[in-house]
Short mmCIF file of C-alpha atoms in Angstrom, two decimals:
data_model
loop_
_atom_site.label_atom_id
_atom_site.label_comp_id
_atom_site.label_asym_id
_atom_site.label_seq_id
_atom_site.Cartn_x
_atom_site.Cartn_y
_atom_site.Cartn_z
CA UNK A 11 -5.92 -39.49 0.31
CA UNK A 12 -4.54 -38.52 -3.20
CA UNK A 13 -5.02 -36.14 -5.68
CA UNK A 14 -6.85 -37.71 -8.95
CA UNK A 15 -3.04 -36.61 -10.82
CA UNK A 16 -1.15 -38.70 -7.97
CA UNK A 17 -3.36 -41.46 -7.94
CA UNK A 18 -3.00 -42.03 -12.15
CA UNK A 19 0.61 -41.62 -11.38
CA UNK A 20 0.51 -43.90 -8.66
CA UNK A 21 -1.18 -46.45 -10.79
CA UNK A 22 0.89 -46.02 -13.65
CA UNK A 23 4.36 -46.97 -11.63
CA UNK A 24 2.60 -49.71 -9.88
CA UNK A 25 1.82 -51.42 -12.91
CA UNK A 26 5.17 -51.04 -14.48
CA UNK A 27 6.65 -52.42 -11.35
CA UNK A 28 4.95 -55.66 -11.18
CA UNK A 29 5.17 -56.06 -14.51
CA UNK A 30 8.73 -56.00 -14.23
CA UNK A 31 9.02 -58.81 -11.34
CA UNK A 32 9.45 -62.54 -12.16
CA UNK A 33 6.47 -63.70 -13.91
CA UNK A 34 4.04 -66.27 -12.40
CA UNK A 35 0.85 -67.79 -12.78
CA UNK A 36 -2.78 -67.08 -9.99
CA UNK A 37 -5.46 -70.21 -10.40
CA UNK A 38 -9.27 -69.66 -8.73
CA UNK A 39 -10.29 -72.64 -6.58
CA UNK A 40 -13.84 -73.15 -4.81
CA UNK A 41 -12.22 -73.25 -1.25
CA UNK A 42 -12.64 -70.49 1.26
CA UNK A 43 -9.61 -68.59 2.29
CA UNK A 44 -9.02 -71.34 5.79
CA UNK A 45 -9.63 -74.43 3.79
CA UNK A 46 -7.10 -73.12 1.63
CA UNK A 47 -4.18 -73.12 4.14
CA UNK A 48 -3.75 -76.88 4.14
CA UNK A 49 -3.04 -76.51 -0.25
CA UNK A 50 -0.16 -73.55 0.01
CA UNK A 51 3.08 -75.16 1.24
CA UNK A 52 6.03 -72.90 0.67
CA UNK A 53 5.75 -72.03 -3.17
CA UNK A 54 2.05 -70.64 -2.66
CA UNK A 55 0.21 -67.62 -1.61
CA UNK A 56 -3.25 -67.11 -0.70
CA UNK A 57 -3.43 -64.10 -2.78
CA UNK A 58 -7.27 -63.19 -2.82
CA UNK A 59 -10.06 -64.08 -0.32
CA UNK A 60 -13.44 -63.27 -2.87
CA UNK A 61 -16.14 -64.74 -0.90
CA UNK A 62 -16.56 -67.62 1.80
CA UNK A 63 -16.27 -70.39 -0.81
CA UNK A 64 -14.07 -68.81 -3.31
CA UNK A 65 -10.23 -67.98 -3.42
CA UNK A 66 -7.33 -66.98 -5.30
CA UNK A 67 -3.79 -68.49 -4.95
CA UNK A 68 -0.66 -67.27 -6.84
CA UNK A 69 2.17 -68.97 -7.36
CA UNK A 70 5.02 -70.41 -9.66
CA UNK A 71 3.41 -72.36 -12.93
CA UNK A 72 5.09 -75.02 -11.69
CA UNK A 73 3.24 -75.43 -8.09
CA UNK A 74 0.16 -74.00 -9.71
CA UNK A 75 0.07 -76.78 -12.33
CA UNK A 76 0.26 -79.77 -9.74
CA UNK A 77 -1.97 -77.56 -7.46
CA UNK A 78 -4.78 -78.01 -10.06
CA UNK A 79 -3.77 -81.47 -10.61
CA UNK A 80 -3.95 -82.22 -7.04
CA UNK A 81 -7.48 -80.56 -6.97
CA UNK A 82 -8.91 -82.16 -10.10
CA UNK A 83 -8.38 -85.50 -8.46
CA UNK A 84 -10.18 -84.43 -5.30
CA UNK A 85 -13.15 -83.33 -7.24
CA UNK A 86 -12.77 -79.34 -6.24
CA UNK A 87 -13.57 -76.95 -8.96
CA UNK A 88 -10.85 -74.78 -10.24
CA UNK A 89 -10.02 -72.32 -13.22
CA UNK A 90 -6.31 -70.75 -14.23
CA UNK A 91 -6.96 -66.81 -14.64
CA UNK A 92 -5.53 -64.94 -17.83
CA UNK A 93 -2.48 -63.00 -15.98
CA UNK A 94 1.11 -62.88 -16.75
CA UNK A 95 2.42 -62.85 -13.17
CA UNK A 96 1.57 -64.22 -9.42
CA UNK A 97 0.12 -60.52 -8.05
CA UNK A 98 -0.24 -60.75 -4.02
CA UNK A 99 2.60 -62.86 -3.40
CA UNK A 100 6.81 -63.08 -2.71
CA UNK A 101 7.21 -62.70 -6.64
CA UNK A 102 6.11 -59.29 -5.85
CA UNK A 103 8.82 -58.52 -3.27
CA UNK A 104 10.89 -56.22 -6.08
CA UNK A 105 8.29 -53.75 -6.73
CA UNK A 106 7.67 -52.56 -2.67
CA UNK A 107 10.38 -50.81 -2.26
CA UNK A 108 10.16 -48.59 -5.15
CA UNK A 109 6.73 -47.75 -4.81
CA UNK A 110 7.44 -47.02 -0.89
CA UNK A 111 9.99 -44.85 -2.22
CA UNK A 112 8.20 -42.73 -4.63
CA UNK A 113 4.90 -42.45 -1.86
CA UNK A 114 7.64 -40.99 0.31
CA UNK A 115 7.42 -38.35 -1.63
CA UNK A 116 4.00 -37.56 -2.03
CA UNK A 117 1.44 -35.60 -0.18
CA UNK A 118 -1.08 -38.13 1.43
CA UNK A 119 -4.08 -38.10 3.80
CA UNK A 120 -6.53 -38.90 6.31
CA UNK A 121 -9.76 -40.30 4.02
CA UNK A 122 -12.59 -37.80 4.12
CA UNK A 123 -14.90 -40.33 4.00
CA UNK A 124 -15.30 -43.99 5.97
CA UNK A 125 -13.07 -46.84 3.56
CA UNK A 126 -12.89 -50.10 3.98
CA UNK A 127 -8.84 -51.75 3.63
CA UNK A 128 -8.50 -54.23 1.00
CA UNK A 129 -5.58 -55.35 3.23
CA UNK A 130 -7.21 -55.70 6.23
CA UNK A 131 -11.10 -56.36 5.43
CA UNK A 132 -12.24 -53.25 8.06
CA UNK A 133 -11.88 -50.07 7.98
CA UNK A 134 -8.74 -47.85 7.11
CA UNK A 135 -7.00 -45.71 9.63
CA UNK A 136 -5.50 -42.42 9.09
CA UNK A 137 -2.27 -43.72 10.78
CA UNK A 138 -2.22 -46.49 7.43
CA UNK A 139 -3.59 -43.75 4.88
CA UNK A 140 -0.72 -41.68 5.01
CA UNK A 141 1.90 -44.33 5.84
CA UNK A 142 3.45 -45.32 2.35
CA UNK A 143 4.74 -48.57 3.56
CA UNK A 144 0.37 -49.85 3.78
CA UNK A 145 0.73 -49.32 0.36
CA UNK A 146 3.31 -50.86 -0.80
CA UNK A 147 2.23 -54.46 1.47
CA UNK A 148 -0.64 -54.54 -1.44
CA UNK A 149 1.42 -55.70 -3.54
CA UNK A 150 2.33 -58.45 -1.60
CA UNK A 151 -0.48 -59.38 0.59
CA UNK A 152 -3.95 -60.89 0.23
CA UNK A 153 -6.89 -59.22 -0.78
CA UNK A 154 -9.35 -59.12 2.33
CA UNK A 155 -12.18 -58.59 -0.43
CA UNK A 156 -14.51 -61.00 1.58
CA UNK A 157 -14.18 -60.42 4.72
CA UNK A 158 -14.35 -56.44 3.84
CA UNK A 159 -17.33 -57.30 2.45
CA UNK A 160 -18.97 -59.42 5.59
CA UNK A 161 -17.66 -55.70 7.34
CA UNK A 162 -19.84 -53.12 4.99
CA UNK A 163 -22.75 -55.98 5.65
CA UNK A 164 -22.80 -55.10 9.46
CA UNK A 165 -25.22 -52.06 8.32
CA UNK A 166 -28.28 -53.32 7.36
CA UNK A 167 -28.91 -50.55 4.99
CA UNK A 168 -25.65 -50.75 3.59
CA UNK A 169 -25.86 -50.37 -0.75
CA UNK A 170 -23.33 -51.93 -2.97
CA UNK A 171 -22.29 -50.29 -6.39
CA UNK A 172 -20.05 -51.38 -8.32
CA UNK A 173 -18.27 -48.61 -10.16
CA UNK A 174 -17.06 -50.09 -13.13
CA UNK A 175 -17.80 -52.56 -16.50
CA UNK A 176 -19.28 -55.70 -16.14
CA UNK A 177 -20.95 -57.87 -12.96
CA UNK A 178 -17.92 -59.78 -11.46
CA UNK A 179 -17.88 -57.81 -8.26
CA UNK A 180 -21.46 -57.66 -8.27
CA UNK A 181 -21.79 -61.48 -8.00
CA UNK A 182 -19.40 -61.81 -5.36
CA UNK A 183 -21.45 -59.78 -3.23
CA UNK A 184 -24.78 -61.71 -3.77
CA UNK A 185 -22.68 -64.72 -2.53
CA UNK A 186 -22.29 -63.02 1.03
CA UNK A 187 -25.60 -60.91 0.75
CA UNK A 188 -27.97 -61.57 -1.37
CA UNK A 189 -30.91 -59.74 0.13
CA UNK A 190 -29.65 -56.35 -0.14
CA UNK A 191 -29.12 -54.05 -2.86
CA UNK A 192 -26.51 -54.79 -5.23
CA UNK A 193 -26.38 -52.31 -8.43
CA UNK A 194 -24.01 -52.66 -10.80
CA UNK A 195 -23.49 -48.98 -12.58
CA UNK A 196 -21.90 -50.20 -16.50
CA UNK A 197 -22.86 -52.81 -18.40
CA UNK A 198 -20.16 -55.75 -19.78
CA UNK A 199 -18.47 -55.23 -22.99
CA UNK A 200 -20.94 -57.91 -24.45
CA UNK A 201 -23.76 -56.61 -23.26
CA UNK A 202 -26.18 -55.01 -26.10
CA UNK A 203 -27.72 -52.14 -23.45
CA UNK A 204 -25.59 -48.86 -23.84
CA UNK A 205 -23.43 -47.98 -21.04
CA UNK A 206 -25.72 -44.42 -20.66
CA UNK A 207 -29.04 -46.28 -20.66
CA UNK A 208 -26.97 -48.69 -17.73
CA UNK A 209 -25.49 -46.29 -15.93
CA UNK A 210 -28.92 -44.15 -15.67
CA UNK A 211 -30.72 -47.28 -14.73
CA UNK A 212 -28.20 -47.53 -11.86
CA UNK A 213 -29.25 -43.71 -10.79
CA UNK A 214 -33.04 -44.74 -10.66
CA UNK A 215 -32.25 -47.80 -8.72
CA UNK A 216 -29.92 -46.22 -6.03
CA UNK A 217 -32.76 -43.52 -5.75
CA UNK A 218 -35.48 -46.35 -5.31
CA UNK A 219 -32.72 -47.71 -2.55
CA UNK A 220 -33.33 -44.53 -0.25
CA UNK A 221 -30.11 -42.68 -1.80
CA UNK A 222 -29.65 -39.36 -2.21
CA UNK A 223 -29.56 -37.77 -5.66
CA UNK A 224 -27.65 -34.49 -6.22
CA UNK A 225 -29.88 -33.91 -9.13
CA UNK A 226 -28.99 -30.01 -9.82
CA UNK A 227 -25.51 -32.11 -10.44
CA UNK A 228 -27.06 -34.35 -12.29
CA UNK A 229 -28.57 -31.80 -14.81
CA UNK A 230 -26.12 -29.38 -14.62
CA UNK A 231 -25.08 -29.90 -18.13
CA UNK A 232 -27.96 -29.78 -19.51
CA UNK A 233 -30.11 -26.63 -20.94
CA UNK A 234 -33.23 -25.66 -19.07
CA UNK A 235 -35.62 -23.30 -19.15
CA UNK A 236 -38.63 -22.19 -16.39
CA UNK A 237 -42.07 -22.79 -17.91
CA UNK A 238 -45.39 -21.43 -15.98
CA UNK A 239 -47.74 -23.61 -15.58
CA UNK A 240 -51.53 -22.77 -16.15
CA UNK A 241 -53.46 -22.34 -13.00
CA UNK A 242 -56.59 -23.89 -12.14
CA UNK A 243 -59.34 -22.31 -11.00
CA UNK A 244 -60.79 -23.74 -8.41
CA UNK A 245 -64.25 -23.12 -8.03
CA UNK A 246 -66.25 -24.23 -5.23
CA UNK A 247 -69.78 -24.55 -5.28
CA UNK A 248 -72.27 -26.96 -3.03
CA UNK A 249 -75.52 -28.53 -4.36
CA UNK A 250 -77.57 -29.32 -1.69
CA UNK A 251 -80.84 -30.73 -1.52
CA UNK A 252 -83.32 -29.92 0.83
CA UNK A 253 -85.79 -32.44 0.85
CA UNK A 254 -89.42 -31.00 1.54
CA UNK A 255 -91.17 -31.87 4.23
CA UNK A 256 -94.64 -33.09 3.38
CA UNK A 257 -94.95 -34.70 -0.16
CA UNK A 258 -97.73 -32.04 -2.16
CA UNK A 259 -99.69 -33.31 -5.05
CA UNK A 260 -98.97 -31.45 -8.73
CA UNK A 261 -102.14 -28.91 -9.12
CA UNK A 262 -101.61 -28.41 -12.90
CA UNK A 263 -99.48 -30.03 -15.84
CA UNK A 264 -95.99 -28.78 -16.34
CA UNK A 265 -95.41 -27.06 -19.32
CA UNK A 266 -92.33 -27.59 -22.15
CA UNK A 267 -89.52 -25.15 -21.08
CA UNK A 268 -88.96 -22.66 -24.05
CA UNK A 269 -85.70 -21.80 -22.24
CA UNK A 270 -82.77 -22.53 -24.22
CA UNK A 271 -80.52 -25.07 -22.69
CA UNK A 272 -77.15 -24.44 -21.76
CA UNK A 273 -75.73 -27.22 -23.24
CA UNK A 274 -76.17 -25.42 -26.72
CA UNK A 275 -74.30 -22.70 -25.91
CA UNK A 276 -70.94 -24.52 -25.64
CA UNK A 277 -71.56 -26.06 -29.16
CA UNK A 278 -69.48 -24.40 -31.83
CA UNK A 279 -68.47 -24.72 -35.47
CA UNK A 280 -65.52 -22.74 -36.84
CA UNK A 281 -66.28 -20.21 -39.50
CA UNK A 282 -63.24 -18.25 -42.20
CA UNK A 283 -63.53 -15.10 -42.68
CA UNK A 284 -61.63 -13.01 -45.16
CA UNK A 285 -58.45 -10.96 -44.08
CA UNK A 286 -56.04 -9.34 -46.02
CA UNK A 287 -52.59 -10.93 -45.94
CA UNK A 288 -50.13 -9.23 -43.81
CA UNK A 289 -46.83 -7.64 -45.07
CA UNK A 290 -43.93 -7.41 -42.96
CA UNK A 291 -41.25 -4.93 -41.98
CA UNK A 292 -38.77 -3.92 -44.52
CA UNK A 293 -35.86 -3.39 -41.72
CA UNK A 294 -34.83 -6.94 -41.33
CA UNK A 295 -35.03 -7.93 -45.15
CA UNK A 296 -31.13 -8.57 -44.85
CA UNK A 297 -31.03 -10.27 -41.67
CA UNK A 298 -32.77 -13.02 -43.04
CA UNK A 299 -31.49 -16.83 -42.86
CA UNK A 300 -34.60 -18.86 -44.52
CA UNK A 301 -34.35 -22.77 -44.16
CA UNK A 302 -36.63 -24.37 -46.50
CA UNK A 303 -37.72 -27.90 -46.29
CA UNK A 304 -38.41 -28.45 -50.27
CA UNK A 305 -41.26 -30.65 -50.96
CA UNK A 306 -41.77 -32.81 -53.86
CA UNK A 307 -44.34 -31.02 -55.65
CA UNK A 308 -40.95 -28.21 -56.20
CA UNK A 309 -42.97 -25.17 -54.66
CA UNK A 310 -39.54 -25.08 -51.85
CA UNK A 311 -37.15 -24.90 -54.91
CA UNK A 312 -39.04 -21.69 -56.01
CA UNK A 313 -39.27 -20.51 -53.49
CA UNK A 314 -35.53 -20.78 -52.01
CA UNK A 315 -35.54 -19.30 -55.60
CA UNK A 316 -37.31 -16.21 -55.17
CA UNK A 317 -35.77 -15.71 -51.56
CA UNK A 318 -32.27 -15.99 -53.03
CA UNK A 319 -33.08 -12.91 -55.91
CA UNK A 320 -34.24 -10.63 -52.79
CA UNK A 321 -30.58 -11.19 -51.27
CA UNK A 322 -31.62 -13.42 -48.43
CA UNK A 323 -29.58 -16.61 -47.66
CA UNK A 324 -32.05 -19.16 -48.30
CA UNK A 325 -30.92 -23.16 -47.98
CA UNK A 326 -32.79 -26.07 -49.19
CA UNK A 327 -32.89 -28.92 -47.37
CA UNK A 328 -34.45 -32.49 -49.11
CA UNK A 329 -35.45 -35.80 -48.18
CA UNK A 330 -32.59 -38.45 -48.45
CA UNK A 331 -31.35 -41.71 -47.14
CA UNK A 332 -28.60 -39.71 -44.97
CA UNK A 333 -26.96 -36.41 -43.96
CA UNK A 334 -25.43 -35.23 -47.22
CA UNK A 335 -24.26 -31.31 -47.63
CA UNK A 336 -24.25 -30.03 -51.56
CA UNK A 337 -22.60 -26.54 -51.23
CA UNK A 338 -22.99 -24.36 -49.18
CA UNK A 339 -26.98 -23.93 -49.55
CA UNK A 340 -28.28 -27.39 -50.14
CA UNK A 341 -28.35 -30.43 -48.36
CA UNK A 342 -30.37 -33.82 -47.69
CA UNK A 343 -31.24 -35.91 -44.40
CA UNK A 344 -33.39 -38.83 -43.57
CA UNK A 345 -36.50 -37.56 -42.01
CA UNK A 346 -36.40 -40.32 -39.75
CA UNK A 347 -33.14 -40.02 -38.59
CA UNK A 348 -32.65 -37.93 -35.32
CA UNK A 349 -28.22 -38.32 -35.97
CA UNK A 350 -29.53 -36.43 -39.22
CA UNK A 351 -31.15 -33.52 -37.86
CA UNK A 352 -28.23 -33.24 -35.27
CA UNK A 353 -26.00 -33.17 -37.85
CA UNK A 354 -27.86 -30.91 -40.29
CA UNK A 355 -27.90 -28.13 -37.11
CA UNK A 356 -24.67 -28.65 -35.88
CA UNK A 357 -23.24 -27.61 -39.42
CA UNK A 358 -25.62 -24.87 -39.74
CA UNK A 359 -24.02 -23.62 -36.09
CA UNK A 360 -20.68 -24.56 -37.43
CA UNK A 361 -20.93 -22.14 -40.58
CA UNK A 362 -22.94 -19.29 -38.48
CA UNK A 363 -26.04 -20.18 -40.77
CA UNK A 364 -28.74 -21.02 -38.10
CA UNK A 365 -31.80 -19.47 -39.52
CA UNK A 366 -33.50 -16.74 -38.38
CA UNK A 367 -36.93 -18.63 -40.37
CA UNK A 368 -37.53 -22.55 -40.95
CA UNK A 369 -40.35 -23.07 -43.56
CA UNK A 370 -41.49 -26.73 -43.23
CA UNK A 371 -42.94 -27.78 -46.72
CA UNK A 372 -42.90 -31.45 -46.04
CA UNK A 373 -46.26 -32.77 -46.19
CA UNK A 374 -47.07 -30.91 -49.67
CA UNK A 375 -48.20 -33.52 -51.77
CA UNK A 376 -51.13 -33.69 -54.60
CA UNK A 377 -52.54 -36.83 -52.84
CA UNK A 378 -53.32 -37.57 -48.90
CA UNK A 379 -52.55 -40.88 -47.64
CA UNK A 380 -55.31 -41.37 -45.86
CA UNK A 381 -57.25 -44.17 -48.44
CA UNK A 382 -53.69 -45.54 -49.21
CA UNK A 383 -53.14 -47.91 -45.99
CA UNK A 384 -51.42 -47.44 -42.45
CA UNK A 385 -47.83 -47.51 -44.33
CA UNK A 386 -48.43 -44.66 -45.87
CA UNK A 387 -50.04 -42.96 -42.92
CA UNK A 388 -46.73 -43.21 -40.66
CA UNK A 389 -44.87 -41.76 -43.80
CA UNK A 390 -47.44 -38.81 -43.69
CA UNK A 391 -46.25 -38.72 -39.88
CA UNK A 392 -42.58 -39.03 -40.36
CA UNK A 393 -42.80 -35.74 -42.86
CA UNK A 394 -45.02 -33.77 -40.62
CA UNK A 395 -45.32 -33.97 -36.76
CA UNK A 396 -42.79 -36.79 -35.69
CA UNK A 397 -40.06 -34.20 -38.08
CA UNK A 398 -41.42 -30.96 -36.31
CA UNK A 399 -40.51 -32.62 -32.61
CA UNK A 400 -37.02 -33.80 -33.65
CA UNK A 401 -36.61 -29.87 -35.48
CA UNK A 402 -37.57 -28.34 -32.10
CA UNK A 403 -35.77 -31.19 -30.10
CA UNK A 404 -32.53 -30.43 -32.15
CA UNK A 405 -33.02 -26.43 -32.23
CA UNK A 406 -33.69 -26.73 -28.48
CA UNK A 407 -30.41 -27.26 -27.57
CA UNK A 408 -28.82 -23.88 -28.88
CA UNK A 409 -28.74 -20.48 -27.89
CA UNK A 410 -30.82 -18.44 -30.21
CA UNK A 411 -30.51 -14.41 -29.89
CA UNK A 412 -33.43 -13.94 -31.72
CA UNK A 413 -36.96 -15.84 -32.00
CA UNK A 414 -36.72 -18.56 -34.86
CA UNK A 415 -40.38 -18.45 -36.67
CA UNK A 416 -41.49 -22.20 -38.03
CA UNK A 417 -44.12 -21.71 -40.67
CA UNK A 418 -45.19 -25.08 -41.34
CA UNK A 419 -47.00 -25.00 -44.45
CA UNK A 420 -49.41 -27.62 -45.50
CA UNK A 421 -52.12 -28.47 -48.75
CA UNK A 422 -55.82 -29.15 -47.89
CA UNK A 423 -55.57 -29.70 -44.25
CA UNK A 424 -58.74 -27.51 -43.31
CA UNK A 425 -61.72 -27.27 -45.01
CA UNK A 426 -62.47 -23.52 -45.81
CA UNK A 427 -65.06 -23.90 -48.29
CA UNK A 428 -67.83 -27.53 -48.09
CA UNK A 429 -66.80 -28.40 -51.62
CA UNK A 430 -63.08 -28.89 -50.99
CA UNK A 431 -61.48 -31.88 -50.22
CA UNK A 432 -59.51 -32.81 -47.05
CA UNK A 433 -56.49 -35.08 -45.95
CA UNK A 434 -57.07 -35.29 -42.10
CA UNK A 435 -54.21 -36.96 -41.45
CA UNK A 436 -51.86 -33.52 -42.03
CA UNK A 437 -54.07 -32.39 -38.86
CA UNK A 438 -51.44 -33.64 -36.65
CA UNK A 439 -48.89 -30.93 -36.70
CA UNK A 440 -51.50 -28.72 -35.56
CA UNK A 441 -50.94 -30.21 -31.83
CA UNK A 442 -47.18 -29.46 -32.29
CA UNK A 443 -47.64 -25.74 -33.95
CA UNK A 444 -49.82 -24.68 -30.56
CA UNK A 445 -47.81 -26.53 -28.20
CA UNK A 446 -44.03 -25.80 -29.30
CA UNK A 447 -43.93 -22.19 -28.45
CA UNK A 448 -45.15 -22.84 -24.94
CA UNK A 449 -41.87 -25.24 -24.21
CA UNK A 450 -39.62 -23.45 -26.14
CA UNK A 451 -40.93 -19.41 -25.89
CA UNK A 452 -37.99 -18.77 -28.66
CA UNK A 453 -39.36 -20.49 -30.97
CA UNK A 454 -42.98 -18.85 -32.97
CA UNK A 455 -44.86 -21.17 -34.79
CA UNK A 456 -47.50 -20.45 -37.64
CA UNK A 457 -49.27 -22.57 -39.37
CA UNK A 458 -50.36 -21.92 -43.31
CA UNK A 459 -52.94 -24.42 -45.35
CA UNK A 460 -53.55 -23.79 -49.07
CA UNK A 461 -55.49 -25.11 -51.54
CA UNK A 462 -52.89 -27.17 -53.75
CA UNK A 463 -54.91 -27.40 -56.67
CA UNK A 464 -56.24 -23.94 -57.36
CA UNK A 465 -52.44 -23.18 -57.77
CA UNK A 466 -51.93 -24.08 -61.25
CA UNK A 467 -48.62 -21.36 -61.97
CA UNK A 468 -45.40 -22.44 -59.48
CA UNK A 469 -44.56 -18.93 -59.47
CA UNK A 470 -47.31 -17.81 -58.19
CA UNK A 471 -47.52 -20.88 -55.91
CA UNK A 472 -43.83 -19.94 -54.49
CA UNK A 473 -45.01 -15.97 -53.99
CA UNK A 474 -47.96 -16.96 -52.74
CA UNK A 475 -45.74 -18.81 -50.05
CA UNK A 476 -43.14 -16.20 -49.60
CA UNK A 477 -46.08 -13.80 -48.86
CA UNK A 478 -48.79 -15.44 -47.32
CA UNK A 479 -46.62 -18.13 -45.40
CA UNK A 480 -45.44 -15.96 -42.49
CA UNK A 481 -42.22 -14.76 -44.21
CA UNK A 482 -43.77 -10.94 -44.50
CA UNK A 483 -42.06 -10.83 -40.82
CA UNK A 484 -38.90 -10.38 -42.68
#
C-alpha cells in the first residue's frame, strides 16, 4: 500500500497530530465491547475491542475517573493505561483532516497480500486501501482488534506472530484461540533471553508450524563454503548357510590352524623414523606475516625475536584478562574469551596485518596437568583445542587470498622414544589439526611436538622452532 519511506512519514505526522489534540485519558475494563455500550454516555468512546472480555474506553479524565469509580463499586476489574491523550475517540477529530490531506497526496495501493482492517475486523478492500479518508477514521474509530482476530481464526491453520517486543498481543490471542499457534518473534525488555536467540526460536517454531522458510534468505549473509563429503562404499556381500543334508560323523581329530588370523593384521603400533627437516622456499621470505602465540616458558618471545631480525613482521600475542593492543606488534586476550579473539582479528584486518602464518605455542609448559586435578585439565583445554576452534571460528569469517598455515606446536605430547615422558592431555588438538583443513580448505594445519627438556639453550629452542615448526614454508 505504501512505500517503507511513506509509511515512516506517515507515522511520523500521525503522531505529531494527535499529540497536538486536546489531551485525555483511555482506562482498560474487563467488559466485552457490547457490555460496554450501557457505560459510554456522551463523554465516552469505545476506543478498543481486545478480546471478548476485554475493552478499551477513552475519554475526558473527568468521565474516566467516575467511570472507574462507578466500576469499582460494581466489582468489575479495571486499570488506567499510561497515555497522555484519549486515542480512538472525538478528541481526535483535529488530526483527520490533516492527515487526509497529506494521503491525498501520496501514491497508495491495492495490498499485495490478504490484510485484515483494524477498522473493520475483516478484511481490507482495495476500494479502502487507496482511499485516504479509511485512514484518517483510525484515528477516530475503534480498534476491531477482536473481532479481526475471531476473522483470521476462521482458517484452522491460521499462525499468529507477533512482530514486535514483548507478549501483549500474544496473550490476547490465546484468549480467543488458545489451541493454535501463537509465536511471539522478540522477547520483552525484561526478559534475560537475547532478542537473536528469541527471534531464531520464533524461526524454528514457525517451521515446526508447517511454514515455509526462505532459508537461502535466511543465510544469505552469512559465509559458506561447499564441503565433499566422503563416500561410503557400499559393499554387499551374502553369507549363507547351507545346511547339509544328512548329519556325518568326524573321521579324524581336527588339527590347530597354523593360519594366521586376520584379526592380527589390522593391529598396529606407530613407529618414528628419522627425516631430515625440511627447508622452505626463499621467494616468499618477505611476504611473511607470523602471529605467534608466546608461551610462558618465553620460546614465542625468541622466536618473534629471530623472525623480526630476518625482516618478517612477526606479532606476539599473550595470555591476559582482556583484549589489550601494545604497539603495533604486541598484544594480549583472554583465551577464553571469544569477544577477544574477534577483536584481536578484526584489528589485525583493520591494520592489513592478517598473517600469512599463526604459530600456536600455548600449551608449552615444563609440567602437564594431568596429576594436578580436573581444574587444571580444562586450563590445559582452554590453551590448546577449545583456543584452536575459536582461532579457526574467528579466521573463518574472512576472505583470505592465500592459505594461512597453523603450526601448533606442543612439548611431550607423543612418545618418540619409551623412556620419555608424556602429558596426554595436549593430545586433544590433534582432533582439531586433522579436522580444520577439511572445513576450512584455506586454512593448513601442522602439528610439531618437541622434547622440552632436551632444549636447555632458548636460542636454539626458538631456531629449532623457526626451522623445524613448519615456518621453512616461508
Amino acid at each position: 500500500i505504501f512505500s517503507l519511506e511513506q509509511a515512516l512519514a506517515i507515522v511520523a505526522l500521525r503522531g505529531r497530530l494527535m499529540q497536538d489534540c486536546t489531551g485525555g485519558a483511555m482506562l482498560s475494563v474487563e467488559l466485552g465491547a457490547q457490555e460496554v455500550e450501557s457505560y459510554l454516555g456522551t463523554e465516552l468512546t469505545l476506543a478498543v475491542s481486545n478480546t471478548p472480555e476485554l475493552s478499551v474506553i477513552s475519554g475526558s479524565y473527568k468521565a474516566l475517573e467516575a467511570l472507574k469509580k462507578r466500576l469499582n463499586e460494581e466489582g468489575i476489574a479495571c486499570r488506567s493505561l499510561h497515555t497522555s491523550h484519549a486515542f480512538h475517540s472525538p478528541l481526535m477529530e483535529a488530526a483527520i483532516a490533516p492527515l487526509v490531506q497529506y494521503l491525498e497526496n501520496v501514491s497508495l495501493h491495492p495490498p499485495q497480500i490478504p490484510l485484515i482492517s483494524n477498522l473493520t475486523g475483516v478484511q481490507l478492500t482495495p476500494e479502502q486501501a487507496t482511499d485516504p479518508k479509511y485512514w484518517g477514521q483510525h484515528l477516530r474509530q475503534t480498534v476491531r482488534f477482536s473481532e479481526g482476530v475471531r476473522e483470521l481464526l476462521r482458517d484452522e491453520t491460521s499462525v499468529f506472530l507477533e512482530v514486535g517486543s514483548g507478549k501483549t498481543l500474544s496473550t490476547l490471542v490465546k484468549q480467543q484461540g488458545n489451541e493454535r499457534v501463537i509465536i511471539s518473534s522478540l522477547p520483552h525488555p525484561k526478559d534475560p533471553i537475547s532478542p537473536a536467540k528469541c527471534l531464531l526460536g520464533a524461526l524454528g517454531r514457525l517451521w515446526l508450524a508447517g511454514v515455509e522458510v526462505d532459508w537461502s534468505g535466511f543465510y544469505r549473509d552469512e559465509k559458506r563454503d561447499r564441503l565433499s563429503l566422503p563416500t561410503y562404499p557400499f559393499e554387499r556381500q551374502r553369507y549363507w548357510v547351507d545346511p547339509p543334508t544328512t548329519v556325518s560323523q568326524p573321521t579324524a581329530t581336527p588339527q590347530k590352524s597354523t593360519k594366521k588370523s586376520p584379526v592380527l593384521e589390522h593391529l598396529y603400533a606407530p613407529q618414528w623414523t628419522l627425516a631430515p627437516l625440511e627447508t622452505g622456499s626463499e621467494n616468499q621470505a618477505q611476504l611473511a606475516r607470523v602471529l605467534v602465540l608466546c608461551d610462558r616458558c618465553h620460546l614465542g618471545e625468541h622466536l618473534v625475536q629471530q623472525l623480526r631480525s630476518q625482516g618478517k613482521t612477526a606479532i606476539a600475542v599473550g595470555i591476559g584478562d582482556r583484549f589489550t593492543r601494545y604497539g603495533q606488534k604486541a598484544y594480549a586476550i583472554d583465551p577464553r574469551s571469544s569477544e577477544d579473539y574477534e577483536a584481536l582479528f578484526a584489528d589485525l584486518r583493520d591494520r592489513d596485518r592478517l598473517p600469512t602464518h599463526l604459530v600456536h605455542l600455548w600449551t608449552i609448559d615444563p609440567e602437564g596437568y594431568s596429576h594436578k586435578g580436573l581444574t587444571d585439565i580444562d586450563r590445559a583445554q582452554d590453551l590448546g583445542f577449545f583456543s584452536l576452534l575459536e582461532i579457526v571460528r574467528t579466521a573463518g569469517k574472512y576472505k583470505w587470498s592465500q592459505p594461512l598455515h597453523i603450526h601448533v606446536v606442543t612439548n611431550n605430547m607423543q612418545a618418540v622414544t619409551p623412556d620419555e615422558s608424556v602429558y596426554p592431555e595436549r593430545a586433544t588438538v590433534l582432533g582439531a589439526v586433522k579436522v580444520i583443513p577439511l572445513e576450512y580448505p584455506k586454512f593448513v594445519c601442522r602439528s610439531i611436538d618437541f622434547d622440552l627438556l632436551a632444549l636447555e639453550d632458548s636460542d636454539r629452542a626458538a631456531e629449532l622452532l623457526s626451522f623445524c615448526g613448519g615456518l621453512g614454508e616461508l
